Every structure is written in C-alpha cells, then in structure tokens.
Short mmCIF file of C-alpha atoms in Angstrom, two decimals:
data_model
loop_
_atom_site.label_atom_id
_atom_site.label_comp_id
_atom_site.label_asym_id
_atom_site.label_seq_id
_atom_site.Cartn_x
_atom_site.Cartn_y
_atom_site.Cartn_z
CA MET A 1 -10.16 11.66 -12.23
CA ALA A 2 -8.06 14.68 -11.35
CA ARG A 3 -9.84 18.02 -11.80
CA ARG A 4 -8.30 20.45 -14.26
CA PRO A 5 -6.79 23.47 -12.54
CA ASP A 6 -8.43 26.87 -12.94
CA LEU A 7 -5.73 28.58 -14.99
CA LYS A 8 -6.97 31.05 -17.58
CA THR A 9 -4.30 31.31 -20.26
CA GLY A 10 -0.69 30.86 -21.19
CA PRO A 11 1.95 28.14 -20.98
CA ALA A 12 1.13 27.40 -17.33
CA ARG A 13 -2.40 26.35 -18.29
CA LEU A 14 -1.13 24.18 -21.12
CA ALA A 15 1.40 22.48 -18.83
CA ALA A 16 -1.26 21.92 -16.16
CA LEU A 17 -3.67 20.42 -18.69
CA VAL A 18 -0.97 18.04 -19.90
CA ARG A 19 -0.21 16.94 -16.31
CA THR A 20 -3.89 16.21 -15.61
CA THR A 21 -4.54 14.49 -18.95
CA VAL A 22 -1.41 12.43 -19.62
CA PRO A 23 -0.84 9.93 -16.78
CA PRO A 24 2.65 9.56 -15.30
CA MET A 25 4.66 6.38 -15.82
CA HIS A 26 5.50 3.80 -13.16
CA PRO A 27 9.28 3.72 -12.46
CA ALA A 28 9.39 0.05 -13.54
CA GLY A 29 8.85 1.22 -17.10
CA LEU A 30 11.94 3.43 -17.23
CA PRO A 31 14.38 0.66 -18.33
CA PHE A 32 12.06 -0.38 -21.17
CA VAL A 33 11.48 3.15 -22.42
CA GLY A 34 15.18 3.93 -22.04
CA ALA A 35 16.21 0.86 -24.03
CA SER A 36 13.74 1.72 -26.79
CA LEU A 37 15.03 5.28 -27.00
CA ALA A 38 18.61 3.95 -27.12
CA VAL A 39 17.65 1.82 -30.13
CA ALA A 40 16.11 4.88 -31.79
CA LEU A 41 19.24 6.93 -31.09
CA ALA A 42 21.59 4.22 -32.34
CA GLY A 43 19.54 3.82 -35.51
CA ARG A 44 18.79 7.50 -36.04
CA ARG A 45 20.19 7.36 -39.59
CA THR A 46 18.11 4.31 -40.48
CA ARG A 47 14.50 5.34 -40.76
CA TRP A 48 12.83 2.03 -39.95
CA LEU A 49 15.08 1.38 -36.95
CA ARG A 50 14.60 4.89 -35.60
CA ASN A 51 10.83 4.68 -36.00
CA THR A 52 10.71 1.22 -34.43
CA GLY A 53 12.61 2.45 -31.37
CA LEU A 54 10.36 5.49 -30.97
CA ALA A 55 7.21 3.41 -31.39
CA ALA A 56 8.44 0.90 -28.80
CA ALA A 57 9.23 3.74 -26.36
CA ALA A 58 5.73 5.17 -26.78
CA ALA A 59 4.11 1.73 -26.37
CA ASN A 60 6.07 1.01 -23.19
CA ALA A 61 5.30 4.44 -21.73
CA ALA A 62 1.59 3.77 -22.36
CA PHE A 63 1.75 0.24 -20.92
CA PHE A 64 3.48 1.35 -17.71
CA ARG A 65 1.17 4.33 -17.17
CA HIS A 66 0.29 5.03 -13.57
CA PRO A 67 -2.89 7.14 -13.58
CA PRO A 68 -3.94 8.95 -10.40
CA ARG A 69 -6.99 7.48 -8.69
CA VAL A 70 -9.24 8.65 -5.85
CA ALA A 71 -10.35 5.91 -3.45
CA PRO A 72 -13.86 5.97 -1.96
CA THR A 73 -14.16 7.45 1.52
CA ARG A 74 -16.98 5.32 2.91
CA PRO A 75 -15.82 2.67 5.39
CA GLY A 76 -16.05 -1.09 5.04
CA VAL A 77 -15.53 -1.41 1.30
CA VAL A 78 -13.16 -3.42 -0.89
CA VAL A 79 -11.98 -1.75 -4.10
CA ALA A 80 -10.73 -3.29 -7.32
CA PRO A 81 -6.98 -4.00 -7.20
CA ALA A 82 -6.67 -3.66 -10.98
CA ASP A 83 -8.14 -2.12 -14.12
CA GLY A 84 -9.78 -4.69 -16.37
CA LEU A 85 -12.74 -6.91 -17.11
CA ILE A 86 -14.48 -8.80 -14.32
CA CYS A 87 -14.47 -12.29 -15.78
CA LEU A 88 -15.44 -14.57 -12.88
CA ILE A 89 -17.35 -14.33 -9.60
CA GLU A 90 -17.40 -17.57 -7.66
CA GLU A 91 -16.43 -19.25 -4.40
CA GLU A 92 -13.01 -20.90 -4.22
CA VAL A 93 -10.39 -22.01 -1.69
CA PRO A 94 -7.56 -19.45 -1.24
CA PRO A 95 -4.07 -20.28 -2.58
CA SER A 96 -2.66 -23.24 -0.67
CA GLU A 97 0.74 -21.61 -0.09
CA LEU A 98 -0.89 -19.15 2.32
CA GLY A 99 -1.64 -21.96 4.77
CA LEU A 100 -5.21 -20.75 5.35
CA PRO A 101 -8.19 -23.04 6.07
CA ALA A 102 -9.42 -24.87 2.96
CA THR A 103 -12.76 -23.09 3.13
CA PRO A 104 -14.17 -21.59 -0.08
CA LEU A 105 -14.41 -17.80 -0.05
CA PRO A 106 -16.03 -15.36 -2.48
CA ARG A 107 -13.56 -14.64 -5.30
CA ILE A 108 -13.68 -11.94 -7.96
CA SER A 109 -11.34 -12.33 -10.95
CA ILE A 110 -10.26 -9.38 -13.11
CA PHE A 111 -8.62 -9.94 -16.49
CA LEU A 112 -6.13 -7.30 -17.64
CA SER A 113 -5.63 -7.01 -21.38
CA LEU A 114 -2.49 -5.61 -22.95
CA PHE A 115 -4.22 -2.21 -23.12
CA ASP A 116 -5.13 -1.89 -19.44
CA ALA A 117 -2.98 -0.04 -16.89
CA HIS A 118 -1.04 -2.80 -15.15
CA VAL A 119 -0.32 -1.29 -11.72
CA GLN A 120 -2.03 -2.99 -8.78
CA ARG A 121 -3.62 -1.18 -5.88
CA ALA A 122 -4.49 -2.27 -2.33
CA PRO A 123 -8.12 -3.46 -2.21
CA LEU A 124 -8.27 -2.83 1.54
CA ALA A 125 -6.63 -0.46 4.01
CA GLY A 126 -4.68 -2.21 6.75
CA GLU A 127 -1.61 -4.28 7.50
CA VAL A 128 0.07 -6.69 5.09
CA VAL A 129 0.19 -9.96 7.04
CA ALA A 130 1.50 -12.32 4.33
CA VAL A 131 3.15 -12.22 0.92
CA LYS A 132 3.70 -15.53 -0.89
CA HIS A 133 5.06 -16.15 -4.40
CA ARG A 134 4.49 -19.44 -6.22
CA PRO A 135 6.11 -20.36 -9.56
CA GLY A 136 3.85 -21.77 -12.23
CA LEU A 137 2.78 -21.75 -15.86
CA PHE A 138 2.14 -18.83 -18.21
CA GLY A 139 -1.18 -19.89 -19.72
CA SER A 140 -3.85 -17.46 -20.89
CA ALA A 141 -5.05 -15.41 -17.91
CA GLU A 142 -8.61 -15.47 -19.30
CA LEU A 143 -8.98 -19.17 -18.52
CA ALA A 144 -10.39 -20.33 -15.18
CA ALA A 145 -7.41 -22.69 -14.79
CA ALA A 146 -5.04 -19.70 -14.62
CA SER A 147 -5.89 -19.16 -10.94
CA ALA A 148 -4.59 -22.63 -10.08
CA ASP A 149 -1.87 -23.24 -12.69
CA ASN A 150 -0.15 -19.94 -13.46
CA GLU A 151 2.66 -18.21 -11.61
CA ARG A 152 1.20 -16.03 -8.87
CA ASN A 153 1.91 -13.77 -5.93
CA SER A 154 -0.56 -13.55 -3.04
CA VAL A 155 -0.88 -10.63 -0.61
CA VAL A 156 -3.04 -10.86 2.51
CA ILE A 157 -4.20 -7.55 3.99
CA ARG A 158 -5.92 -7.30 7.39
CA SER A 159 -8.04 -4.27 8.26
CA PRO A 160 -7.91 -2.68 11.73
CA GLU A 161 -11.26 -4.38 12.40
CA GLY A 162 -9.79 -7.81 11.61
CA ALA A 163 -11.25 -8.44 8.14
CA GLU A 164 -8.82 -10.12 5.72
CA VAL A 165 -8.77 -9.69 1.95
CA ILE A 166 -6.42 -11.59 -0.37
CA ALA A 167 -5.17 -10.06 -3.63
CA VAL A 168 -3.48 -12.52 -6.00
CA GLN A 169 -1.37 -11.30 -8.93
CA ILE A 170 -1.43 -13.94 -11.67
CA ALA A 171 0.93 -14.01 -14.65
CA GLY A 172 -0.60 -14.48 -18.10
CA LEU A 173 0.36 -15.62 -21.55
CA LEU A 174 2.57 -12.59 -22.17
CA ALA A 175 3.32 -11.67 -18.56
CA ARG A 176 6.71 -12.91 -17.40
CA ARG A 177 7.37 -10.75 -14.38
CA ILE A 178 5.31 -10.08 -11.26
CA VAL A 179 6.42 -7.08 -9.18
CA CYS A 180 5.28 -6.74 -5.56
CA ASP A 181 6.59 -3.83 -3.49
CA VAL A 182 5.06 -4.63 -0.09
CA ARG A 183 6.27 -6.87 2.73
CA PRO A 184 4.60 -8.37 5.82
CA GLY A 185 4.23 -5.82 8.58
CA GLU A 186 3.81 -2.84 6.25
CA LYS A 187 0.67 -0.69 6.29
CA VAL A 188 -1.20 0.17 3.09
CA GLU A 189 -3.93 2.69 2.36
CA LEU A 190 -7.04 1.91 0.34
CA GLY A 191 -6.14 2.17 -3.35
CA GLU A 192 -2.40 2.57 -2.72
CA THR A 193 -0.19 1.17 -5.49
CA TYR A 194 1.69 -1.93 -4.36
CA GLY A 195 2.90 -3.70 -7.53
CA LEU A 196 2.45 -4.48 -11.19
CA ILE A 197 2.53 -7.31 -13.72
CA ARG A 198 4.26 -6.89 -17.06
CA TYR A 199 2.26 -7.53 -20.25
CA GLY A 200 -1.13 -9.15 -19.70
CA SER A 201 -2.34 -10.73 -16.47
CA ARG A 202 -5.12 -11.37 -13.97
CA LEU A 203 -6.02 -10.34 -10.41
CA ASP A 204 -8.04 -12.54 -8.06
CA THR A 205 -9.56 -10.97 -4.95
CA TYR A 206 -10.73 -13.25 -2.13
CA LEU A 207 -13.28 -11.68 0.22
CA PRO A 208 -14.40 -12.59 3.74
CA ALA A 209 -17.41 -14.88 3.89
CA GLY A 210 -20.63 -12.90 3.97
CA SER A 211 -19.31 -9.96 1.95
CA ARG A 212 -21.88 -8.19 -0.22
CA ILE A 213 -20.62 -8.25 -3.81
CA LEU A 214 -21.53 -5.11 -5.77
CA VAL A 215 -20.18 -5.92 -9.26
CA SER A 216 -21.15 -8.28 -12.07
CA VAL A 217 -19.35 -10.44 -14.62
CA GLY A 218 -18.67 -8.41 -17.76
CA GLN A 219 -18.30 -5.14 -15.88
CA ARG A 220 -15.08 -3.15 -16.20
CA SER A 221 -13.24 -2.17 -13.03
CA VAL A 222 -11.12 0.87 -12.27
CA ALA A 223 -8.28 0.08 -9.85
CA GLY A 224 -8.54 1.89 -6.55
CA GLU A 225 -11.99 3.34 -7.33
CA THR A 226 -14.50 0.62 -8.30
CA VAL A 227 -16.10 -0.85 -5.17
CA LEU A 228 -16.11 -4.63 -5.49
CA ALA A 229 -17.88 -5.42 -2.25
CA GLU A 230 -18.94 -4.33 1.20
CA LEU A 231 -17.42 -6.21 4.13
CA PRO A 232 -19.77 -8.17 6.41
#
C-alpha cells in the first residue's frame, strides 16, 4: 500500500490523503462511467433516473479501480496475477492452443468476484513469448470446468533465466470481454498491469515443474504482491 505523505495541514494534505486512499480507475472504465453520467445528466429532472445514472457511475468506477501495488524485490518468485480467492491448486496440461507439450504443470486458479479489482498483473518479469485467445462458453468461473470450457486468453512469459509462466484470463458468467494489452516480443515487469476482464472472472497460473507453491486453497491473493510460488 502507498504510504501517506507527511503533510501537516491544509488542502494539500487532504488532496494527498485522497490520492493515497481512493484508487485510480483503469482507462477501460471511462466509457462506462461516462455513459452512466450521461444518463444521469439526461434524466436530471427525473429523480430515479438521475440517481440510477449516478449509482451506475459510482459502481463502474469502483469495478474498474486500478490500485497501486508494490511487487516483491526478491528474485525467483511468481506473484498473483489477480486479486481474488485461490480456489484450486492442482496439476493440469496447459491450454492446447499454445502448442506446448501435453505435460501436466502446477496450476493455481484465482476466482475474481464482482467486488474484486479486475486488472491483471504480470506474474513474472520477462518477455512475452505467446498470446493466444480462444472463444468459448461463459459458465460460472468458480467451476473447475471453466478452465477448459470458457472463453480464455493465454499469455506466456519467459524470464531472463528461461523459466516460463502462463497466465490465463478466463471469462465468467458475467464477464463478456477479455482485454489483453501485451503482444509477443514485449517485456513486462513483475506486477505490471497487462489487462483486465469485465465483470467476474478467473485467472489460472501455470508454473514450471518443481516450483515451490507458497499459497493454499481458500487464501485471498493480492495482484502483484502475493507470492504464489518460488521458481525451481
């Protein structure tokens, strides 16, 4: 969390406290907040319509929040790509569209509820070597079948040492749009924001064989900060 600045009194302190307490919004939320405010403006003389528009604007601003995070500095770690509940830890074959060997790898699944921040962050520092989108269903992201059946977008990141981690954005029951802002060949820093999923979703992280997993099912993760595992 960002540290509050040492300002004694006055408007400058109040403004600084607001900046460090209220998270900024991801640019993808601007059209939704703008549309809601337009409804409120158009219906300003009709109380229920005005209030509905304002409430929708506030809800969208909260949903698309983009809180600052501080990634760990120790080497050889994989951080959570998303806020949420760790719902599964198992071994599974990576998504077939990546063309990787059909060898099961450790996989950690994080479920994002409607109330979690929905930006995704790079679980590993390195080069993006593959990005693959696959259409699919929009079943509940809490179910184990979501990893195989739902629409998804897979990103493979390779560290300078050659370790590869796969982050898979999975659409959920309410999610209808996966946003990924990275392309093969680009470099990402640990915990750097690279995408988001709108309205409920799931993130699967595939680790190299032999990784030491440091989290448990039922634990909550903080994107960019919670250490999921240590690389072998």
